[in-house]
Coordinates of C-alpha atoms in Angstrom, one line a residue:
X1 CA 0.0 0.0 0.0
X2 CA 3.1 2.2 -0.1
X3 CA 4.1 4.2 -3.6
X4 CA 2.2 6.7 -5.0
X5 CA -1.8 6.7 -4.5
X6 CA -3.6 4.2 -6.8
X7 CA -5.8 4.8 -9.5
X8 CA -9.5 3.7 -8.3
X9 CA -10.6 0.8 -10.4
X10 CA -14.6 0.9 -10.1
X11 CA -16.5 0.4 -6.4
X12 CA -15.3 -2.8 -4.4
X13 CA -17.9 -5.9 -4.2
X14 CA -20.0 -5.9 -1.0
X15 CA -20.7 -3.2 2.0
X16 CA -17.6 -2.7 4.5
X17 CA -18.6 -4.3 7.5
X18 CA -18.2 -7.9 9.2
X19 CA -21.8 -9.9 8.6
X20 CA -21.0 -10.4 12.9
X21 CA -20.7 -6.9 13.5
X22 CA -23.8 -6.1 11.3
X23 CA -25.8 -9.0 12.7
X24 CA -25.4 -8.1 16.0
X25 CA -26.4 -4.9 18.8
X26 CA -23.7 -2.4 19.5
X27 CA -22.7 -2.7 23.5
X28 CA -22.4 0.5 26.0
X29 CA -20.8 -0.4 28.7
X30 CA -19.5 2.6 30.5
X31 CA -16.0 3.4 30.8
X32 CA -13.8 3.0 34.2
X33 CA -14.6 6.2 36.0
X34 CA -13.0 5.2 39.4
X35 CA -10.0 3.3 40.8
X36 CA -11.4 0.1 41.7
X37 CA -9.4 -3.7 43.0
X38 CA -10.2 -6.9 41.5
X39 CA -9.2 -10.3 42.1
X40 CA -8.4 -10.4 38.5
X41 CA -8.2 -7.5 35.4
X42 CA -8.1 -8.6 32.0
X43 CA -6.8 -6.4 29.4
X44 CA -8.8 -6.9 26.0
X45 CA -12.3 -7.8 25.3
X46 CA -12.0 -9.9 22.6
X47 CA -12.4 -14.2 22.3
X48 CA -9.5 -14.7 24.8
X49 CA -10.3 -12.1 27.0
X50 CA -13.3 -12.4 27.8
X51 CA -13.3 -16.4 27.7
X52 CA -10.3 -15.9 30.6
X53 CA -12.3 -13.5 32.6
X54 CA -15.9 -15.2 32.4
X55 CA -13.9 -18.7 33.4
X56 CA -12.7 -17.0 36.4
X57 CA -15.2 -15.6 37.9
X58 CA -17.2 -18.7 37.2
X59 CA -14.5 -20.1 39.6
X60 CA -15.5 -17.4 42.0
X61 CA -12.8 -14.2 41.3
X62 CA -13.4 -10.8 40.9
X63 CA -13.4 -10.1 37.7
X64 CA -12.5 -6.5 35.5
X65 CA -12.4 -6.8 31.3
X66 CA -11.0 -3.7 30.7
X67 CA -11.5 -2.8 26.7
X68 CA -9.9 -0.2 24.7
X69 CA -13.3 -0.1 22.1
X70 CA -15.9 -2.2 22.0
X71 CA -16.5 -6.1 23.5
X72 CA -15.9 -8.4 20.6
X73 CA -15.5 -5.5 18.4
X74 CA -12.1 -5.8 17.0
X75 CA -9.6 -9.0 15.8
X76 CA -13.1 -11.2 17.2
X77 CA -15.6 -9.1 15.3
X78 CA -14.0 -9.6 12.1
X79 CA -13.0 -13.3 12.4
X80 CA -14.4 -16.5 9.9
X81 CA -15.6 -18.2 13.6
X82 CA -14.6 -21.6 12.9
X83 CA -14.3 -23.7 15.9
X84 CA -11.7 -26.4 14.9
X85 CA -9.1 -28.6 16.1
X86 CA -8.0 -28.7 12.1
X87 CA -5.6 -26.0 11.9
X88 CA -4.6 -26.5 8.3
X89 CA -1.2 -28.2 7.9
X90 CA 0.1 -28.0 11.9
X91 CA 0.2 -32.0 13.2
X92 CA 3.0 -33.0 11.0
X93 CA 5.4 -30.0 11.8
X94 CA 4.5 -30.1 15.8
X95 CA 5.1 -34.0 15.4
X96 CA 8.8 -33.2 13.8
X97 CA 9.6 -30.1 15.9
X98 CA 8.4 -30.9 19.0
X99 CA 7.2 -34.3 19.2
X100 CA 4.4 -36.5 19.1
X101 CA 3.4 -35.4 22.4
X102 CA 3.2 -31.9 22.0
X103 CA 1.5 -33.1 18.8
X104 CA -1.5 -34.8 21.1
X105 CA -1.7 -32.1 23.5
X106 CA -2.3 -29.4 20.8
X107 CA -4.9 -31.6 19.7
X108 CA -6.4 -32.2 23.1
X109 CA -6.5 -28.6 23.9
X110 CA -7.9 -27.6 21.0
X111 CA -10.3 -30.0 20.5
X112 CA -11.6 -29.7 24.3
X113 CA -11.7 -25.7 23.7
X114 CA -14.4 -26.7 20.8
X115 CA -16.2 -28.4 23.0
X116 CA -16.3 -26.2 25.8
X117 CA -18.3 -23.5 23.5
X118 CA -21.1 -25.9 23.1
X119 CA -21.6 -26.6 26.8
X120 CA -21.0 -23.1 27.5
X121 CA -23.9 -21.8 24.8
X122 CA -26.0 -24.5 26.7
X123 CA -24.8 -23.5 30.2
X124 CA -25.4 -19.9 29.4
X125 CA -28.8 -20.2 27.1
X126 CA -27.0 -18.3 23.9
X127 CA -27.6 -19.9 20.4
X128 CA -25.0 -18.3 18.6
X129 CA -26.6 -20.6 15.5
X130 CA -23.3 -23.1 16.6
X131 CA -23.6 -25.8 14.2
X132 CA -21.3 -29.2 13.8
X133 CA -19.3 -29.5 11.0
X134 CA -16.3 -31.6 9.3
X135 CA -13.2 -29.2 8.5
X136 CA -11.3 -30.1 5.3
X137 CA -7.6 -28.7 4.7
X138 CA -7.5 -29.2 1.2
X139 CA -5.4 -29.0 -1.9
X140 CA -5.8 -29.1 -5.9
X141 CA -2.5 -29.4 -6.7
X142 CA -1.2 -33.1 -7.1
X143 CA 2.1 -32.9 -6.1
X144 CA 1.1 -32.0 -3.0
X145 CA -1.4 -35.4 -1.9
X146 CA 2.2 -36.9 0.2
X147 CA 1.5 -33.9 1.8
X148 CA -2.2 -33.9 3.3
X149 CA -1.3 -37.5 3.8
X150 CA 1.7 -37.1 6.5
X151 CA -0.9 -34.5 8.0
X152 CA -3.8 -36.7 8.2
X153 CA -2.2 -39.2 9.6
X154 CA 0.0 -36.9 12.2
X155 CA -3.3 -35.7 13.1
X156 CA -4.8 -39.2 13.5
X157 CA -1.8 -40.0 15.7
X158 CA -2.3 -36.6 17.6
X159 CA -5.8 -38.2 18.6
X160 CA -8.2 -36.6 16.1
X161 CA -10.5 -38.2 14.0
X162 CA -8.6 -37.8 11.0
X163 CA -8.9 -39.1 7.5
X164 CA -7.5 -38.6 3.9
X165 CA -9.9 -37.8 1.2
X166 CA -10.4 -36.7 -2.0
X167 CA -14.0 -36.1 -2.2
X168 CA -15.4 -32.9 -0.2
X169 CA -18.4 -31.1 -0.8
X170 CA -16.9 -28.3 -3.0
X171 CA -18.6 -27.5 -6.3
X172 CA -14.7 -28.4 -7.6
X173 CA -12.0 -30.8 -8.1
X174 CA -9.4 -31.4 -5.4
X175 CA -6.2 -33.2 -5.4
X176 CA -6.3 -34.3 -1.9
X177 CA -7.6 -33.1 1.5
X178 CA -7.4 -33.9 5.5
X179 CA -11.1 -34.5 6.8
X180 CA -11.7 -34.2 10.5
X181 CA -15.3 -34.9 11.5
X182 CA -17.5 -33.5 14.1
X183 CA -16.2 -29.3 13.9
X184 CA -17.9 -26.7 14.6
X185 CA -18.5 -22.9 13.4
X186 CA -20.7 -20.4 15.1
X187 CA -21.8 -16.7 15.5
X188 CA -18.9 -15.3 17.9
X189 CA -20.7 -12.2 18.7
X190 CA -23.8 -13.4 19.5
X191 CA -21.7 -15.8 22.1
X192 CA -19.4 -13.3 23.8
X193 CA -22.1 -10.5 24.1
X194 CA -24.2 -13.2 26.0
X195 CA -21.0 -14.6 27.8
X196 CA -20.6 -10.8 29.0
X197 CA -23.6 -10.6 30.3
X198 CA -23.2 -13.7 31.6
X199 CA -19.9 -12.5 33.4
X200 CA -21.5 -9.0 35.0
X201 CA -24.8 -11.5 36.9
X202 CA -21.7 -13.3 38.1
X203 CA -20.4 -10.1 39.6
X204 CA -17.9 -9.6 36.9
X205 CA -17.5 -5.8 35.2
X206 CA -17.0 -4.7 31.9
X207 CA -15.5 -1.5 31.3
X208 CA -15.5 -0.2 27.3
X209 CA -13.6 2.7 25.9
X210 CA -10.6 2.0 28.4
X211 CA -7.7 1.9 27.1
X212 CA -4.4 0.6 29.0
X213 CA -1.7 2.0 29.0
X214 CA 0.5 1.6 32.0
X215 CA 1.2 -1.7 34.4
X216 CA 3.1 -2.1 37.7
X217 CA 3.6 -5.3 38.0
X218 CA 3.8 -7.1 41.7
X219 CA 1.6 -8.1 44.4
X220 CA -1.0 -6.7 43.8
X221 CA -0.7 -5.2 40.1
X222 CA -1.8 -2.2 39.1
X223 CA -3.5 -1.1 35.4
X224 CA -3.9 2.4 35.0
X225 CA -5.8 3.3 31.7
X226 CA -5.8 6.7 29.2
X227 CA -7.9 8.4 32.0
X228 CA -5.6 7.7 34.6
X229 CA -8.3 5.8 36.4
X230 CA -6.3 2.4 38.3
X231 CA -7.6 -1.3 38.8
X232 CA -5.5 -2.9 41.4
X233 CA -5.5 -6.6 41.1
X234 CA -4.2 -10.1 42.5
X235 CA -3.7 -10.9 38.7
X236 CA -3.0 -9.4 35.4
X237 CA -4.1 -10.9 32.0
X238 CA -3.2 -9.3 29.0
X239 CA -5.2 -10.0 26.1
X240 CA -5.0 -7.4 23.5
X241 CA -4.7 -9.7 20.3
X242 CA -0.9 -8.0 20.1
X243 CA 0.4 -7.2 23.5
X244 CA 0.3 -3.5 24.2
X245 CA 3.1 -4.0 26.2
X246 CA 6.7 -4.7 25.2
X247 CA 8.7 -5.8 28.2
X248 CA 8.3 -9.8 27.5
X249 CA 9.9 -8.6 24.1
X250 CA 7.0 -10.7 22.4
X251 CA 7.2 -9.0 19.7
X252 CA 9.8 -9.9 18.0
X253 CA 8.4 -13.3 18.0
X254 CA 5.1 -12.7 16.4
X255 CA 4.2 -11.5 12.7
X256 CA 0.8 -9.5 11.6
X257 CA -1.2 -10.9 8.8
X258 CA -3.9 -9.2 7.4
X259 CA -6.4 -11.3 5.1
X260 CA -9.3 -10.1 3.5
X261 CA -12.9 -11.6 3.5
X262 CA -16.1 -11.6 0.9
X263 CA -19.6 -12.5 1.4
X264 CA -22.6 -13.4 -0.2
X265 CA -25.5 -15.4 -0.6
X266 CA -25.8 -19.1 -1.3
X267 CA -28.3 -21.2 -2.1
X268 CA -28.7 -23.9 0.9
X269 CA -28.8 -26.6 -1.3
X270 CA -25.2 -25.6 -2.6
X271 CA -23.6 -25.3 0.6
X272 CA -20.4 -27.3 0.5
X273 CA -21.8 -28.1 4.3
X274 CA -18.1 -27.9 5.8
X275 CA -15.3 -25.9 6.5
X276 CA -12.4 -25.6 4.2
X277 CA -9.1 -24.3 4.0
X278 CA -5.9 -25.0 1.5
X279 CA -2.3 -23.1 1.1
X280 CA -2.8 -23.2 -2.7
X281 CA -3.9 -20.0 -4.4
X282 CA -1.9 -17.8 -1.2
X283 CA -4.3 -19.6 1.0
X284 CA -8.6 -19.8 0.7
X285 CA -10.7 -20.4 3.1
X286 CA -14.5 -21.2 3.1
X287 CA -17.6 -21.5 5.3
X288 CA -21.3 -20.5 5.2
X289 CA -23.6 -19.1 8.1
X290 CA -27.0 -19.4 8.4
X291 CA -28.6 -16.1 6.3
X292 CA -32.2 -14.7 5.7
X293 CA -34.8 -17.0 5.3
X294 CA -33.4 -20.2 5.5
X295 CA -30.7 -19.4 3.0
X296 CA -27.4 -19.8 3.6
X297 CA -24.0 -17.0 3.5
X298 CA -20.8 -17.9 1.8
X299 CA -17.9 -16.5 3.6
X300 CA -14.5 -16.4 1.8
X301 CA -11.6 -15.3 3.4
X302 CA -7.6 -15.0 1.5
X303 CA -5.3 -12.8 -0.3
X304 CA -2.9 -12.2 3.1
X305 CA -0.8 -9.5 3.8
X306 CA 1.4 -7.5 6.0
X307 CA -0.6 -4.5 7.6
X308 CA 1.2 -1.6 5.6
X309 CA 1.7 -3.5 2.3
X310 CA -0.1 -4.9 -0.3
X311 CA -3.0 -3.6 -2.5
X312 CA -6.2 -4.6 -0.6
X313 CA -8.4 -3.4 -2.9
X314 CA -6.7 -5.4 -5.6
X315 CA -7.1 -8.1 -3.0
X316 CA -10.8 -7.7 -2.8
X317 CA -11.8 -7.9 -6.3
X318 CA -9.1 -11.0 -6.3
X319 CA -10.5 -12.9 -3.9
X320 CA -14.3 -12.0 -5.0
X321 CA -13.2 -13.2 -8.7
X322 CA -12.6 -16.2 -7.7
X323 CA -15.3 -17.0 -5.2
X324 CA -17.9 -16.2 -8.0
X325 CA -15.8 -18.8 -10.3
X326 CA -16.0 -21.9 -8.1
X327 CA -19.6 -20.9 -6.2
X328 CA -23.4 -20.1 -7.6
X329 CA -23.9 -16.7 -5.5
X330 CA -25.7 -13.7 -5.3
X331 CA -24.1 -10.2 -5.2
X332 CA -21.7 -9.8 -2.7
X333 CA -22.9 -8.5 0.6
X334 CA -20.3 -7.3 3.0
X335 CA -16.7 -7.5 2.7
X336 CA -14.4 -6.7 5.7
X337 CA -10.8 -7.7 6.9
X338 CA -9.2 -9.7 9.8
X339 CA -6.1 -9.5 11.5
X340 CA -4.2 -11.9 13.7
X341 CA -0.6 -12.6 15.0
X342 CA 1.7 -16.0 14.6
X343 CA 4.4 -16.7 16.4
X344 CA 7.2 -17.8 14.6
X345 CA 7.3 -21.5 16.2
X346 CA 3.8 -22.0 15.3
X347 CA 2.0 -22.6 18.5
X348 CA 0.4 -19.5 20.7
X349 CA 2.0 -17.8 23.3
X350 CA -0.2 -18.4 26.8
X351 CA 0.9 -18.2 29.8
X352 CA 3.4 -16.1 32.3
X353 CA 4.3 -13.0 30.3
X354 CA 8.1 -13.2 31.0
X355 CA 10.2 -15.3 32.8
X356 CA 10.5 -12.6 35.7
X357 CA 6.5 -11.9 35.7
X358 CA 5.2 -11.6 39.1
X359 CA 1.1 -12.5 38.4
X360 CA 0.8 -11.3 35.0
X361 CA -0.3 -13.4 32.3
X362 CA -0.4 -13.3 28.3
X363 CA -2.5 -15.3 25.4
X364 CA -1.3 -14.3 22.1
X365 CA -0.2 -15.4 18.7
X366 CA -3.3 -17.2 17.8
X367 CA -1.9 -17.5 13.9
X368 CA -5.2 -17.3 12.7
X369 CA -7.1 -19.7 15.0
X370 CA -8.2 -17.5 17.6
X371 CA -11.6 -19.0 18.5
X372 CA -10.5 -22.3 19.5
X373 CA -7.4 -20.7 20.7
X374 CA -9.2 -17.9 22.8
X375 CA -11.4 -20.6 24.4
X376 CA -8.3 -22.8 25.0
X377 CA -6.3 -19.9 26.8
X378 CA -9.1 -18.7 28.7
X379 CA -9.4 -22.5 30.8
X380 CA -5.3 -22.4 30.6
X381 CA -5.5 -19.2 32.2
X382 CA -7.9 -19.4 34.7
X383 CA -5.8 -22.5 35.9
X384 CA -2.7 -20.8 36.3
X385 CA -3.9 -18.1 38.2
X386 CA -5.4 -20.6 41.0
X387 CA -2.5 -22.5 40.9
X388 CA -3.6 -25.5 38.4
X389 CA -1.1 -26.4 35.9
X390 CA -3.3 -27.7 32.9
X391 CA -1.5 -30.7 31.1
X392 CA -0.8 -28.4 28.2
X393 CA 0.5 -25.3 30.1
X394 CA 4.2 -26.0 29.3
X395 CA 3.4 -26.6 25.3
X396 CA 2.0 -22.8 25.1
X397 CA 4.4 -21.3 27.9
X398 CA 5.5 -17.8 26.4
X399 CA 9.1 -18.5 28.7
X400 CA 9.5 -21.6 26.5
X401 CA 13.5 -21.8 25.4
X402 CA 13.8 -25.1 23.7
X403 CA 11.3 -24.0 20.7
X404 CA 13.2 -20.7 20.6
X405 CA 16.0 -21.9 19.9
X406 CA 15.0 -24.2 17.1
X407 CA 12.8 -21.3 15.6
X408 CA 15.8 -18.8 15.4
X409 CA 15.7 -19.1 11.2
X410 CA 11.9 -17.6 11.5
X411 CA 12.9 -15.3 13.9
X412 CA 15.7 -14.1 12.6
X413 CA 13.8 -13.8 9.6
X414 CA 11.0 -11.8 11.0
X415 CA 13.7 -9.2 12.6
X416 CA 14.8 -8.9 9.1
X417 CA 11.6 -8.1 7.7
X418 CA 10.9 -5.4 10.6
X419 CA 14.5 -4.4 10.4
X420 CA 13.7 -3.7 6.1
X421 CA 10.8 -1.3 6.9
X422 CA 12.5 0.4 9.7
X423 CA 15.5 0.9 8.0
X424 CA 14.7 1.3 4.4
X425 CA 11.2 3.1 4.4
X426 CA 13.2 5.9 5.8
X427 CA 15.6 6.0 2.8
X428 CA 12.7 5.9 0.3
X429 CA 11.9 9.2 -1.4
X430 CA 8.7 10.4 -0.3
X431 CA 5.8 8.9 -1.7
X432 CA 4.4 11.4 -3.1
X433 CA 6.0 14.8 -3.9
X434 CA 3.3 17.0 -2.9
X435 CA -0.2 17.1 -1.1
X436 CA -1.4 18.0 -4.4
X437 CA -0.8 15.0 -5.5
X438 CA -2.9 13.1 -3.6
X439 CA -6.5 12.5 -5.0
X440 CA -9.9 12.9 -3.0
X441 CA -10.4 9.3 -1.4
X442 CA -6.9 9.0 -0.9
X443 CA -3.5 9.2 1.5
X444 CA 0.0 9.0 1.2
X445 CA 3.2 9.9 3.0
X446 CA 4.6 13.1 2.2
X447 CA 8.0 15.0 3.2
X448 CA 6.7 18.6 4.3
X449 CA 9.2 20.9 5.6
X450 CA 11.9 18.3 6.6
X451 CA 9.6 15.9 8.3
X452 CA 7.6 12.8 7.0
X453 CA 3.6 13.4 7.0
X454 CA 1.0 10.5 6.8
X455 CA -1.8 12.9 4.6
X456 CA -5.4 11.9 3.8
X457 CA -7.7 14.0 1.5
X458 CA -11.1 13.2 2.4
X459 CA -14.1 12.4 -0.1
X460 CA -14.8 17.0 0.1
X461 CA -11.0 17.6 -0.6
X462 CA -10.2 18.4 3.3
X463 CA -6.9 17.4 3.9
X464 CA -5.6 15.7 7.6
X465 CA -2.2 15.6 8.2
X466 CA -0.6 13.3 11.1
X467 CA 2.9 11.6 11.6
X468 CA 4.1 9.4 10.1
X469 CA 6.0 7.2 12.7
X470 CA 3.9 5.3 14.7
X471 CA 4.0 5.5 18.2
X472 CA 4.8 2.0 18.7
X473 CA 8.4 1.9 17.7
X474 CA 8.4 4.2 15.4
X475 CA 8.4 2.6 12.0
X476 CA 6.8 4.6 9.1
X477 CA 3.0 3.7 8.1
X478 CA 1.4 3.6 5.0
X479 CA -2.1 4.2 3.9
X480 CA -4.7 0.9 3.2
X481 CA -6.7 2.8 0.8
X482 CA -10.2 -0.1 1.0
X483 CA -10.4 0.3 4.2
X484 CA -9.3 3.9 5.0
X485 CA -6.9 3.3 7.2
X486 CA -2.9 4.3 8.2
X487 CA -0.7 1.1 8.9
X488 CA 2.5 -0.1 10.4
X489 CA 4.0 -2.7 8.4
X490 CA 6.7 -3.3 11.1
X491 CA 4.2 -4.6 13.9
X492 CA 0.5 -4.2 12.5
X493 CA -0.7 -1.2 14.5
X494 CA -3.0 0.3 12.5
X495 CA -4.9 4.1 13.1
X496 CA -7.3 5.8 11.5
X497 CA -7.5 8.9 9.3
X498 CA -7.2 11.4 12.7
X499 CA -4.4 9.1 14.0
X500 CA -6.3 7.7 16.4
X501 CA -5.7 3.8 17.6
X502 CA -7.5 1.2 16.0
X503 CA -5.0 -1.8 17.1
X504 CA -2.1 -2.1 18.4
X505 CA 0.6 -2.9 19.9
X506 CA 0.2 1.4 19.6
X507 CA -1.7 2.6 22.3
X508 CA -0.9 6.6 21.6
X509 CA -2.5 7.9 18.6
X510 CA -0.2 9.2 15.5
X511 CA 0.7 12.5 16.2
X512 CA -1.7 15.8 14.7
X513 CA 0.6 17.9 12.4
X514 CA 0.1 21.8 10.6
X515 CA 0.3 21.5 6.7
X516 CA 1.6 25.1 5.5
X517 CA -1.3 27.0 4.7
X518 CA -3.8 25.3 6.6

């Protein structure tokens, strides 16, 4: 998304909004106007958040979810929701890297987090129109049938239900595919807004438009948010997708991928009736949802990127192209994007934040699986803070060494990729010469009077002007022109037109600047 502003190319397919988000209320919960002390404050309001705080008060803690938007509202808003223990090709490298055992207990965890959302929607009366599925990871490419079969059967061995196929109930041809039986996908708004509610008659409080941005850690913690406002707490669980604190030096274990979803109507009698994802094609994946009148909604979700690169509306029409090759739709109804973070071993970071943390906890680097990996870390972590050690805390330990050391190449790699756009945005010309330049619609980084400028020109021809560097760690962004939005391609933060947060790890907004003559 860097260079000089693109030329539009016609509207994109579908409304910009998540189906979840549009299919669901919009939550007020008021924002933390006091100092208060908690057994336990949870940072984040999302899947893994509020799974960790609704688990612990069910185990009879105090409870604070401390959000910097909206519940469910951000990474869990704009998720596909599928609820597997299928995570595309993962078996046979946890089998080769780490062992068969870690192999099993990936499986076990997962598998058992699936499960724990349908007896929670029964425990707690929410539909959230779950429904049971198989999940296929798939491919069309010949060459590569050796390689679903060492996966199916390292998942078999793992302990799932596991099976090599090559019939599935896509409307196309595939080479090969993993089958796993007995999945599940589900509405994950209509769950976590009930499982909040759920949390506050257990005595639990939610606290919206509360950003964090200071902890002390000890006994007890202390949070203080944007309003300088404190929650002083036993424990500490930081849940923020990306942490939004750097101390654990997480970061420069975990990579942001952005991938882009389409919608649209299907015919029920055309559902594929499962849940599929391949690697071919810079990865696919595909579901359907329950949708108006016994109809059925296709969700397609592909064409990755880093947050600050890329062409996402290029992306869009890509991925919508193709979806209306291989499927009988109807016009594309909504369109929207999804971030998450993987960590460059493979497996999620839950657990202790750092090897010196004194009762503060992290779940992160979901790598795309973040419902069953929410769920998972929100059991894991109510555990830990009562003292259980869950047979599968030592697989996800953030303070693991052994892993590190054998995924130093990724790592190393990763830095690299960081240490490119750090380094070498800055000795880029500008990307535009002038704020002439830029068209209505439109933004782009701009050198005015010595000092790099992140400029938008709004759909009236007002310009806003804010720095470039985000606040993070100071890496240059760059504008996502189909979703209106400034980016850091170093660690995904990503603000909007004003320069205020929309994700982090940035919890300050992008600086306001003066354009000459303004």
């Amino acid at each position: 998304m860097s260079g000089s502003p693109p030329t539009p190319a016609g509207p994109l397919p579908g409304r910009p909004e998540s189906y979840w988000m549009d299919t669901t209320p919009a939550t007020s919960y008021a924002p933390l106007a006091e100092d208060i002390e908690v057994d336990v404050a949870v940072v984040g309001g999302g899947i893994a958040g509020l799974s960790t705080a609704w688990e612990a008060a069910r185990r009879g803690r105090t409870v604070a979810v401390l959000e910097a938007d909206r519940v469910a509202a951000g990474v869990t808003g704009y998720t596909t929701a599928k609820l597997s223990s299928l995570h595309s090709l993962v078996y046979e490298q946890l089998r080769s890297t780490r062992g068969p055992e870690a192999a099993r207990l990936y499986a076990r965890s997962q598998q058992e987090a699936v499960e724990r959302v349908a007896a929670i929607s029964t425990e707690i009366g929410v539909d959230c129109r779950l429904e049971r599925a198989p999940a296929y990871t798939y491919t069309v490419l010949p060459e590569r049938r050796d390689e679903l079969r060492a996966e199916a059967a390292a998942a078999a061995e793992a302990g799932l239900p596991a099976e090599y196929t090559e019939a599935t109930g896509l409307p196309f041809d595939v080479a090969g595919a993993v089958r796993v039986a007995d999945q599940a996908q589900f509405h994950p708004r209509e769950y976590l807004l009930a499982l909040a509610e759920d949390l506050r008659a257990r005595g639990g409080v939610v606290h919206e438009r509360t950003r964090v941005t200071g902890l002390e850690e000890g006994a007890p913690c202390r949070v203080t948010a944007e309003s300088g406002h404190t929650v002083t707490a036993k424990a500490v669980v930081v849940a923020t997708h990306y942490p939004v604190f750097d101390r654990a030096l997480l970061f420069a274990r975990l990579s942001a991928n952005r991938e882009l979803v389409v919608a649209a109507p299907l015919a029920a009698g055309r559902d594929p009736r499962g849940m599929y994802i391949t690697q071919d094609e810079g990865k696919r994946s595909v579901r359907t949802a329950p949708y108006g009148d016994g109809g059925r909604l296709l969700i397609v979700t592909g064409e990755g990127f880093t947050p600050g690169t890329g062409d996402a509306a290029a992306g869009f029409r890509a991925l919508d192209a193709w979806m209306r090759e291989r499927f009988d739709v109807g016009g594309t109804v909504y369109r929207w994007a999804a971030q998450d973070n993987s960590v460059t071993d493979g497996v999620p970071m839950v657990g202790p934040f750092h090897p010196g943390a004194r009762n503060t906890y992290v779940a992160t680097g979901f790598g795309g699986w973040g419902m069953s990996g929410g769920v998972m870390a929100g059991t894991l972590l109510a555990g830990l803070i009562d003292g259980e050690k869950s047979p599968w805390s030592d697989l996800y330990d953030p303070r693991r060494l052994l892993s590190t050391v054998r995924e130093a190449p990724a790592l190393l790699g990763q830095q690299a990729e960081v240490a490119k756009h750090f380094v070498g945005d800055r000795l880029k010309s500008s990307h535009v010469d002038s704020v002439d330049e830029i068209p209505a619609g439109s933004g782009a980084v701009v050198r005015v009077e010595g000092s790099r400028c992140a400029v938008h020109r709004d759909e009236d021809g007002a310009l806003h002007a804010v720095s470039a560097r985000c606040t993070h760690l100071g890496c240059l962004v760059a504008f996502n022109e189909a979703e209106t939005t400034w980016e850091c391609p170093c660690h995904g933060s990503r603000f909007a037109t004003d320069g205020s947060v929309l994700q982090g790890p940035a919890t300050r907004p992008l600086e306001r600047r003066e354009l000459p003559g303004s």
